[in-house]
CSV table of C-alpha atoms and ligand atoms in Angstrom, one decimal:
chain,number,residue,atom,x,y,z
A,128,UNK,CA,0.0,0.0,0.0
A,129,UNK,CA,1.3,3.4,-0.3
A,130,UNK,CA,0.8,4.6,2.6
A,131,UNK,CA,3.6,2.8,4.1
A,132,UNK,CA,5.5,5.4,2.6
A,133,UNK,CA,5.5,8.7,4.6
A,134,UNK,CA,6.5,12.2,3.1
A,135,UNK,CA,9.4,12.6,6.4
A,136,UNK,CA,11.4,9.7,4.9
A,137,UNK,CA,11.2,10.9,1.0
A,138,UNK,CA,12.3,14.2,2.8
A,139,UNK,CA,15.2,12.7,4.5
A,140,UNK,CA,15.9,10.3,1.8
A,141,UNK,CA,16.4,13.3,-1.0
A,142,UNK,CA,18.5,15.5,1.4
A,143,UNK,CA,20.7,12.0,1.9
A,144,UNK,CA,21.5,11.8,-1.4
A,145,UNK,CA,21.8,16.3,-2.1
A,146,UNK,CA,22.3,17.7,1.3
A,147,UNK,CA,20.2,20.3,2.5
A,148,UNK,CA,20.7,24.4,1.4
A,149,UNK,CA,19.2,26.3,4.6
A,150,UNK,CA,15.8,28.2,3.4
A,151,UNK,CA,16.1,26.6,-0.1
A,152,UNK,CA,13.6,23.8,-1.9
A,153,UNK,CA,14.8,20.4,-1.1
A,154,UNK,CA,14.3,19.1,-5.0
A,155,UNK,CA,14.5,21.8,-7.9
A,156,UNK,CA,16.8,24.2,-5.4
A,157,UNK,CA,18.6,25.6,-8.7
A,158,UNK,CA,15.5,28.2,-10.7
A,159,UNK,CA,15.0,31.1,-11.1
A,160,UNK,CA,11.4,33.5,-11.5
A,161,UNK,CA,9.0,35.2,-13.8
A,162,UNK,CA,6.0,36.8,-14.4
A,163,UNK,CA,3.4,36.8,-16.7
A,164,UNK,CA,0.0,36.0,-18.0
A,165,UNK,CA,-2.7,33.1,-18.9
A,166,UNK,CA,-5.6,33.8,-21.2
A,167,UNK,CA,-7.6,31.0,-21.4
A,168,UNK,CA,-10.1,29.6,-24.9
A,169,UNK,CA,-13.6,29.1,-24.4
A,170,UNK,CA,-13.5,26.3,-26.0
A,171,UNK,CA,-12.6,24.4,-22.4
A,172,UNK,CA,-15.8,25.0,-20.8
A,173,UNK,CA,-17.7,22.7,-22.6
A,174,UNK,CA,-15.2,20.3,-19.6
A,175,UNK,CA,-14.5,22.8,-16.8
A,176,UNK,CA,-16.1,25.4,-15.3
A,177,UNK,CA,-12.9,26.7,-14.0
A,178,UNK,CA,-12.2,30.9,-14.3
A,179,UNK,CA,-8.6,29.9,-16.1
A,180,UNK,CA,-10.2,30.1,-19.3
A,181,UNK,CA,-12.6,32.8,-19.5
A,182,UNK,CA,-10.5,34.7,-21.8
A,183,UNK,CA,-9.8,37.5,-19.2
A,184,UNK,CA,-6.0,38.0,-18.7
A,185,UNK,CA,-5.3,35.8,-15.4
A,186,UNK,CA,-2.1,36.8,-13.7
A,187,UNK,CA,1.1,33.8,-13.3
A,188,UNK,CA,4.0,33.8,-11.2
A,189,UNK,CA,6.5,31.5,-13.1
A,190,UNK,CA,9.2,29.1,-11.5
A,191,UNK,CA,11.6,27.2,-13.9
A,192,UNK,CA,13.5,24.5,-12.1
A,193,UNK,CA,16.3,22.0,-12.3
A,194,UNK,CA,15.1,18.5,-10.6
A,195,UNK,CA,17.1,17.7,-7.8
A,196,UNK,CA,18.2,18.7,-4.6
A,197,UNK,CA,21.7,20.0,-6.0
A,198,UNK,CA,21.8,24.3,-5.8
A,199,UNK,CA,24.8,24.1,-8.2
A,200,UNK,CA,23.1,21.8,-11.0
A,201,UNK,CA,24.9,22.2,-14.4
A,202,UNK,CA,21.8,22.9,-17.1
A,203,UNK,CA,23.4,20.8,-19.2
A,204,UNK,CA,22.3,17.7,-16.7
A,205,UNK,CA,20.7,14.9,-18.2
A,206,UNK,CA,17.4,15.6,-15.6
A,207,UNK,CA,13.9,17.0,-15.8
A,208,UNK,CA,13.2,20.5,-15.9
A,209,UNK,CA,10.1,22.2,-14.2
A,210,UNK,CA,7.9,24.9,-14.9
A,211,UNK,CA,6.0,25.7,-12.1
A,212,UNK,CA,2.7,28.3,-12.5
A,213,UNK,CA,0.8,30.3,-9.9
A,214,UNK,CA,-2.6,31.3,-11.3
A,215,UNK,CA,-4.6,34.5,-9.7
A,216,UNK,CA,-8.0,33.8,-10.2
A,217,UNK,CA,-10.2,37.1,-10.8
A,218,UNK,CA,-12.0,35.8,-7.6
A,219,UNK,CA,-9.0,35.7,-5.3
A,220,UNK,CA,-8.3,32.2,-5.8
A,221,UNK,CA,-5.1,30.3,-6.9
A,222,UNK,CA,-5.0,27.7,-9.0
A,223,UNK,CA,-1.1,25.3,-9.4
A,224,UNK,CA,0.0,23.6,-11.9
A,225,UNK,CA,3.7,22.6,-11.7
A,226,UNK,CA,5.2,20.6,-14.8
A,227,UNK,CA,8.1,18.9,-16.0
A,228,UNK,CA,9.6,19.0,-19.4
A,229,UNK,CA,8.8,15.0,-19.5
A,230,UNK,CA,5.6,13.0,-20.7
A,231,UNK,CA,5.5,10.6,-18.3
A,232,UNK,CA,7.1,10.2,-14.6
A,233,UNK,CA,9.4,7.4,-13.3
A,234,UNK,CA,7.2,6.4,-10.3
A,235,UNK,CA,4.0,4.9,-10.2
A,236,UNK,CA,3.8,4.8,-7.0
A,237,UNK,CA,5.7,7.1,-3.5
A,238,UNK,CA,7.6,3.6,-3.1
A,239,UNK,CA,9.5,4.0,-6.4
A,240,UNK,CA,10.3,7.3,-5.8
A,241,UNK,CA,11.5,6.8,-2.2
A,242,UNK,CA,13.6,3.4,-3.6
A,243,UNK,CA,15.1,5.3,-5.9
A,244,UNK,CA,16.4,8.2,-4.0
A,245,UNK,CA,18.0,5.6,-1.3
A,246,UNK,CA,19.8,3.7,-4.8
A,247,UNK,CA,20.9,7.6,-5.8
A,248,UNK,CA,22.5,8.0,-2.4
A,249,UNK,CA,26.0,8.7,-2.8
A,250,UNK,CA,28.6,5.7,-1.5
A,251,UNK,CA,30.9,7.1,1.3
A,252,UNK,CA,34.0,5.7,-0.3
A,253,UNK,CA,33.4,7.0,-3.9
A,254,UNK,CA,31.1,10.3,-3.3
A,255,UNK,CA,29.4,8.6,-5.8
A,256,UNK,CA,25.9,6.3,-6.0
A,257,UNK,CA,26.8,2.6,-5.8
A,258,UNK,CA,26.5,1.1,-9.8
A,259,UNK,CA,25.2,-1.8,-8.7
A,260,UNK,CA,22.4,-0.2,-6.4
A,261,UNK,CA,21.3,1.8,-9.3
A,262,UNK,CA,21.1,-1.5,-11.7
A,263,UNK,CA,19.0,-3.6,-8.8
A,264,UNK,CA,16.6,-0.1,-8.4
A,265,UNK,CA,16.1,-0.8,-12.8
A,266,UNK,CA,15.9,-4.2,-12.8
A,267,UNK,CA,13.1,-4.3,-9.7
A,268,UNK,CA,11.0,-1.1,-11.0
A,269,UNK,CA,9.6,-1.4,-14.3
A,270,UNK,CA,7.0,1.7,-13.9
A,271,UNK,CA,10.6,3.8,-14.1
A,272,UNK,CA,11.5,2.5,-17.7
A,273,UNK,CA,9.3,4.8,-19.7
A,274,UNK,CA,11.1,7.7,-18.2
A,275,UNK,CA,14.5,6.0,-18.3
A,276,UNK,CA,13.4,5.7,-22.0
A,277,UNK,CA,12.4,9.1,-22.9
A,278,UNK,CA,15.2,10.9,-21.1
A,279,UNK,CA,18.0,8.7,-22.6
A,280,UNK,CA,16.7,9.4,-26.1
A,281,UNK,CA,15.9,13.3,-25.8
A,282,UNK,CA,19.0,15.7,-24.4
A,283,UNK,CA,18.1,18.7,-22.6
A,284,UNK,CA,16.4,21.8,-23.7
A,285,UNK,CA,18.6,24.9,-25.2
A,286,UNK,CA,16.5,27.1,-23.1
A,287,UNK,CA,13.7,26.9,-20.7
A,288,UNK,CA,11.5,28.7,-23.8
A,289,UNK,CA,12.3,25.9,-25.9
A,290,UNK,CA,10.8,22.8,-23.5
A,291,UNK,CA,7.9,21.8,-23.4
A,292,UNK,CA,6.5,21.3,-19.8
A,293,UNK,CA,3.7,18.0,-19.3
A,294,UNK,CA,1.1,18.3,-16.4
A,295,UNK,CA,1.8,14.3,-16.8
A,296,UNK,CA,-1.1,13.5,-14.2
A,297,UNK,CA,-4.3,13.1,-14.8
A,298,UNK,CA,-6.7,15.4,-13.4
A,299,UNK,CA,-10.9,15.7,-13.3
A,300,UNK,CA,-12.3,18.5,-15.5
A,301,UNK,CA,-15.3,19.8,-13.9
A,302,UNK,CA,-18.0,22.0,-15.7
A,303,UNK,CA,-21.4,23.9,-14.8
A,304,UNK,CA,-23.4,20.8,-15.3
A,305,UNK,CA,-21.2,19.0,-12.5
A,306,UNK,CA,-19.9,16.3,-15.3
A,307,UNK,CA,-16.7,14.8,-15.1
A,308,UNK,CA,-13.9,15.0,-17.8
A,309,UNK,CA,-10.6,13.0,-17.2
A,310,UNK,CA,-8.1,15.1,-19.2
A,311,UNK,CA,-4.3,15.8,-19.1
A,312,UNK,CA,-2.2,18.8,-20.8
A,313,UNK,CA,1.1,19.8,-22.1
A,314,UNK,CA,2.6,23.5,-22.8
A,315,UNK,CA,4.1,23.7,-26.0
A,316,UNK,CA,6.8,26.5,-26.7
A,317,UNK,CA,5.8,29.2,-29.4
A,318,UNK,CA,9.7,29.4,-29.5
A,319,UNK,CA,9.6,25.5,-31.4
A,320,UNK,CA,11.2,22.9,-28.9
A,321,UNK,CA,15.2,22.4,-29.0
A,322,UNK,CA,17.3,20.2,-27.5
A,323,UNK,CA,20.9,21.0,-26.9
A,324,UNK,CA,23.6,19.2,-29.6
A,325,UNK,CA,26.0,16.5,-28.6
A,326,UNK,CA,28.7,19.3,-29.1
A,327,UNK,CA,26.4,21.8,-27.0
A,328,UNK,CA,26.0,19.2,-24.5
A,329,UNK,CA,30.1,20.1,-23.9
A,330,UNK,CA,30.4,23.8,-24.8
A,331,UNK,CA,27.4,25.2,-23.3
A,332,UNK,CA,28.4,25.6,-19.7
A,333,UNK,CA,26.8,25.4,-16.3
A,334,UNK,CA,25.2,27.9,-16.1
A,335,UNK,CA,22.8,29.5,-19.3
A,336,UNK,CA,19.3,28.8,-18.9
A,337,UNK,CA,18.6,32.1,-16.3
A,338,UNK,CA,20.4,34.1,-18.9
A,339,UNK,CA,19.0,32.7,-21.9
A,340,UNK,CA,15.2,33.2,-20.4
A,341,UNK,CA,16.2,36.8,-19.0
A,342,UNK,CA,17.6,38.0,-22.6
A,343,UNK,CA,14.3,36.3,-24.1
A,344,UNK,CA,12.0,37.7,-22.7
A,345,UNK,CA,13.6,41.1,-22.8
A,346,UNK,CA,13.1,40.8,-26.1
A,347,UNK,CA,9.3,40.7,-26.2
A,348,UNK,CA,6.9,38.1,-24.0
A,349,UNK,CA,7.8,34.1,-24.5
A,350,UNK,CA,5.0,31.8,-24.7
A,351,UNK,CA,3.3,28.6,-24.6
A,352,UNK,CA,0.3,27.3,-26.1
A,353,UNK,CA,-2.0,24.7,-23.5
A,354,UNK,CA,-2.8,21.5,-25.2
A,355,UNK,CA,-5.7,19.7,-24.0
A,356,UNK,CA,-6.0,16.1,-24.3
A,357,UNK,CA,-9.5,14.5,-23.2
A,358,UNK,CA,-9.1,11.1,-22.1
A,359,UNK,CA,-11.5,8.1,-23.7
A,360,UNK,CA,-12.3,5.0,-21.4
A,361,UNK,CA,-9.7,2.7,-20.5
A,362,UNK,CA,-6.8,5.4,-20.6
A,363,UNK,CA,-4.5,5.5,-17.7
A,364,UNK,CA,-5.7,7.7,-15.1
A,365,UNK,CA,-4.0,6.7,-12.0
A,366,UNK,CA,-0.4,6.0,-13.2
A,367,UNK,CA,1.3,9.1,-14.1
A,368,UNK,CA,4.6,6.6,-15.9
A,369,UNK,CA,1.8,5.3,-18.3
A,370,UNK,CA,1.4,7.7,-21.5
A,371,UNK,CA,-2.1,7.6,-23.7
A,372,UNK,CA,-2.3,6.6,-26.9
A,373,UNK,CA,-0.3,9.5,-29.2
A,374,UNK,CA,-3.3,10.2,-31.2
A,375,UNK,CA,-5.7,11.2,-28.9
A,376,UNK,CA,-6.3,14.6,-30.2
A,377,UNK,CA,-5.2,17.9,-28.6
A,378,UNK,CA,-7.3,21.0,-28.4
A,379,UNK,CA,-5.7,24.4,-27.5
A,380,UNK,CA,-7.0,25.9,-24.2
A,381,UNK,CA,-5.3,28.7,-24.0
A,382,UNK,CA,-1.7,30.7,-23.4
A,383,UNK,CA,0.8,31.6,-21.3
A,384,UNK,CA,2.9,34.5,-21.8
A,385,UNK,CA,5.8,35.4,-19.7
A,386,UNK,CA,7.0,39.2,-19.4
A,387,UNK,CA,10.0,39.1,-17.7
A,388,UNK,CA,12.3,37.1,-15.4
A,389,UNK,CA,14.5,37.2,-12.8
A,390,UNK,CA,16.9,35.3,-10.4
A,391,UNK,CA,15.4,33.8,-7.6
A,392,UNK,CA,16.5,35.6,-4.8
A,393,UNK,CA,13.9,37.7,-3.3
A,394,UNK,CA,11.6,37.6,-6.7
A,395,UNK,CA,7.9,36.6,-5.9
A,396,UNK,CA,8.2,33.0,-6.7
A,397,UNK,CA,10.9,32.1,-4.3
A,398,UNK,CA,8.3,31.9,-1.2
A,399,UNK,CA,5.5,30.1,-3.1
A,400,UNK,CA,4.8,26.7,-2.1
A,401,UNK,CA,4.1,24.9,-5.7
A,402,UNK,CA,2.1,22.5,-4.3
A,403,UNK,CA,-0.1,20.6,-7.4
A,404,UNK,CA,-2.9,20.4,-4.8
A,405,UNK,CA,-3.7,24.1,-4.9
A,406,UNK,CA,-6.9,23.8,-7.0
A,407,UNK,CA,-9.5,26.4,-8.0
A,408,UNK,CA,-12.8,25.6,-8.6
A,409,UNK,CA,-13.7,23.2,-11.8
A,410,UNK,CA,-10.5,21.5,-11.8
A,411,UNK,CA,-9.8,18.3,-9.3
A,412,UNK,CA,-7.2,16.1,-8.7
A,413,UNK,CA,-7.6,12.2,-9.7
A,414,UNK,CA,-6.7,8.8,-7.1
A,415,UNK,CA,-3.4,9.2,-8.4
A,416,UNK,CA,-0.8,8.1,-5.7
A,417,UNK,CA,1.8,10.1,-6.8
A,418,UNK,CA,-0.2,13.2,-7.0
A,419,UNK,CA,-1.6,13.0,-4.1
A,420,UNK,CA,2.0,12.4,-2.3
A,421,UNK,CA,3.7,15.5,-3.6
A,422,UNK,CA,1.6,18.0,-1.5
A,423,UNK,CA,2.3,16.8,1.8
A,424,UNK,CA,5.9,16.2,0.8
A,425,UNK,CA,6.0,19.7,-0.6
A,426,UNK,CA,4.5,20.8,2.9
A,427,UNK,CA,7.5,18.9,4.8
A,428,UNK,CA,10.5,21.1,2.1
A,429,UNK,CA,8.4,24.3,2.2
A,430,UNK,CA,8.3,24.5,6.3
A,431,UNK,CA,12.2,23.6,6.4
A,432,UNK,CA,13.1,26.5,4.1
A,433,UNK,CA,10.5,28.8,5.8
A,434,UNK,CA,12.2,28.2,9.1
A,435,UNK,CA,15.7,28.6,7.7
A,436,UNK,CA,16.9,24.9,7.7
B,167,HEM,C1,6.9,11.1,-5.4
B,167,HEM,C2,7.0,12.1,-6.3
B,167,HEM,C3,7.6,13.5,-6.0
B,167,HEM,C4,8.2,13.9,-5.0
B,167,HEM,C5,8.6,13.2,-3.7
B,167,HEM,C6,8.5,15.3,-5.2
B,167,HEM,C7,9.2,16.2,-4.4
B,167,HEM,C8,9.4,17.6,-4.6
B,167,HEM,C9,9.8,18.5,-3.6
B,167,HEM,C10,10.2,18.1,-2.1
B,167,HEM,C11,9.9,19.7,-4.1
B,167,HEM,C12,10.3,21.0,-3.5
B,167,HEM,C13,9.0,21.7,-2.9
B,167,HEM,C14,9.3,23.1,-2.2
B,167,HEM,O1,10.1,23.2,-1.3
B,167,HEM,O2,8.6,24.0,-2.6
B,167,HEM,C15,9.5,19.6,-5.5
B,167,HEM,C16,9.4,20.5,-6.4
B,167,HEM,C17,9.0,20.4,-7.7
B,167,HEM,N1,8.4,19.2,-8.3
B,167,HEM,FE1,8.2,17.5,-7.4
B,167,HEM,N2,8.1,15.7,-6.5
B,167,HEM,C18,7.5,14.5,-7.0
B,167,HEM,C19,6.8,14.4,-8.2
B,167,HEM,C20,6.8,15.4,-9.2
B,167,HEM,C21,6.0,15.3,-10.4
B,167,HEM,C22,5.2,14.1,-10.9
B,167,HEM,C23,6.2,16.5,-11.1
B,167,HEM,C24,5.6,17.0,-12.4
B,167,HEM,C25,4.4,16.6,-12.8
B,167,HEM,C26,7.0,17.4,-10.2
B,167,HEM,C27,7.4,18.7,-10.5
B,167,HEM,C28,8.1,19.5,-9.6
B,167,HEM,C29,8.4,20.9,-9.9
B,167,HEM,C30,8.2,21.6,-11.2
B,167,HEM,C31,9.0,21.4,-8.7
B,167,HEM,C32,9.5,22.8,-8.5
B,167,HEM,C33,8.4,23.7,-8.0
B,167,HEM,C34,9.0,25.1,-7.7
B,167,HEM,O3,9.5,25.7,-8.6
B,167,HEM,O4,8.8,25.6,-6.6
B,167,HEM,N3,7.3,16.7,-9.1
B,167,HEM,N4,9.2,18.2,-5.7
């Protein structure tokens, strides 16, 4: 069952294998800010009643990450990057969504997660995480594979305006009538996706991706189009590793435009709590397990850095 797994061990477990940066995030510490907009199509009310897309302007604070606990993460590492979006609902209310720049995650389940952060932990003697640990933790988890798979066969993005960032759960669409839509969405880059080159993968350096989205969006706002899929019976609901069928088709929901960004420090979305849970009215989470164990895990990292540890 998954509740053997509690969100103080997946805590402990990820600063075991990063350490812990007083007052900073405990995964995706390396990010920086912006801020923007999100004007939403009509066209998604026929599945949600939700204010996002009433095609008034809603206001966004931005967060694009690194994944991992490390504060000095190269962006040339071969790991997910986030985008992470605070909505400001014309009532008041906030609405989260907080993305990677991958289809599918590589956990099925907290116990996956937690398992794999205990193989990650570094060996004493080397520094570095045990080979042989990390080849049991494959060979015993199949629901990581399809990640495995995706991120050995895509390098990493040239700039955080070039990824495109998945919701990867799947969430409950709710409209006036009270029915149900299962549904899942991706942001795709105005900018056209690229991937750094194997020779970029070399030359590119440590530290470009706060510059290159800084300089972008001096240049005029960067956006992303939503893409809505609508699930049909019998796709995965519950199992964010799992992707549906590639030609389910996609409707566009709306935009996001960002106006300008920042380094973290101090910038408004450096105390936010990202937490996927954060849901404004017409939009609800699904019985996935995974979803439902990042907001009390996010809880656990956000009241550490709040109090300064
Ligand atoms: C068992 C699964 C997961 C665990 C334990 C986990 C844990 C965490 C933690 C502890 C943080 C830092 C929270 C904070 O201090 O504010 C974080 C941030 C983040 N996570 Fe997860 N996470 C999980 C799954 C996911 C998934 C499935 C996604 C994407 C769909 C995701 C996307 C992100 C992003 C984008 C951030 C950065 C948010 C920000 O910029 O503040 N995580 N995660």
């Amino acid at each position: 069952s998954d509740n053997v797994v509690s969100a103080d061990e997946v805590i402990s477990a990820i600063e075991a294998v990063f350490g812990a940066v007083p007052g900073e995030r405990r995964n995706h510490t390396k990010g920086s800010c912006a801020v923007g907009e999100f004007v939403g199509r009509p066209a998604a009310s026929r599945y949600t009643r939700s204010a996002l897309f009433s095609g008034a302007a809603v206001p966004v604070v931005a967060r694009l990450s690194l994944s991992g606990g490390n504060p000095a993460a190269p962006d040339t590492a071969r790991s997910g990057r986030g985008m992470a979006l605070e909505f400001k609902l014309p009532d008041g209310s906030l609405h989260h969504m907080t993305m990677l720049n991958v289809p599918v995650f590589g956990a099925a389940h907290p116990q996956t997660f937690l398992d794999l952060m205990r193989a990650m932990k570094p060996d004493p003697a080397t520094g570095k995480p045990d080979p042989d640990r990390l080849r049991d933790f494959k060979a015993s988890h199949p629901d990581a594979r399809p990640l495995g798979e995706y991120m050995a066969s895509h390098n990493p993005p040239t700039s955080y305006a070039n990824a495109a960032f998945w919701g990867i759960h799947s969430f409950k669409f709710l409209n006036t009538k009270d029915e149900t839509t299962i549904v899942r969405w991706r942001f795709v880059p105005q900018d056209g996706e690229q991937a750094l080159s194997a020779d970029e993968l070399k030359t590119a350096g440590a530290n470009f991706l706060e510059k290159a989205l800084i300089e972008r969006t001096r240049r005029g706002p960067v956006r992303w189009d939503m893409m809505l899929t609508v699930g049909v019976p019998g796709d995965p609901e519950d199992d964010p590793t799992l992707a549906w069928p590639s030609e389910r088709p996609e409707v566009s929901v709306g935009t996001l435009s960002l106006h300008a960004a920042t380094p973290q420090k101090g910038a408004a979305c450096e105390g936010i709590n990202f937490d996927p849970l954060v849901m404004s009215d017409g939009i609800a989470p699904t019985n996935d397990p995974v979803l439902l164990f990042r907001s009390p895990t996010y809880a656990i990292s956000f009241g550490k850095r709040l109090s300064g540890h």
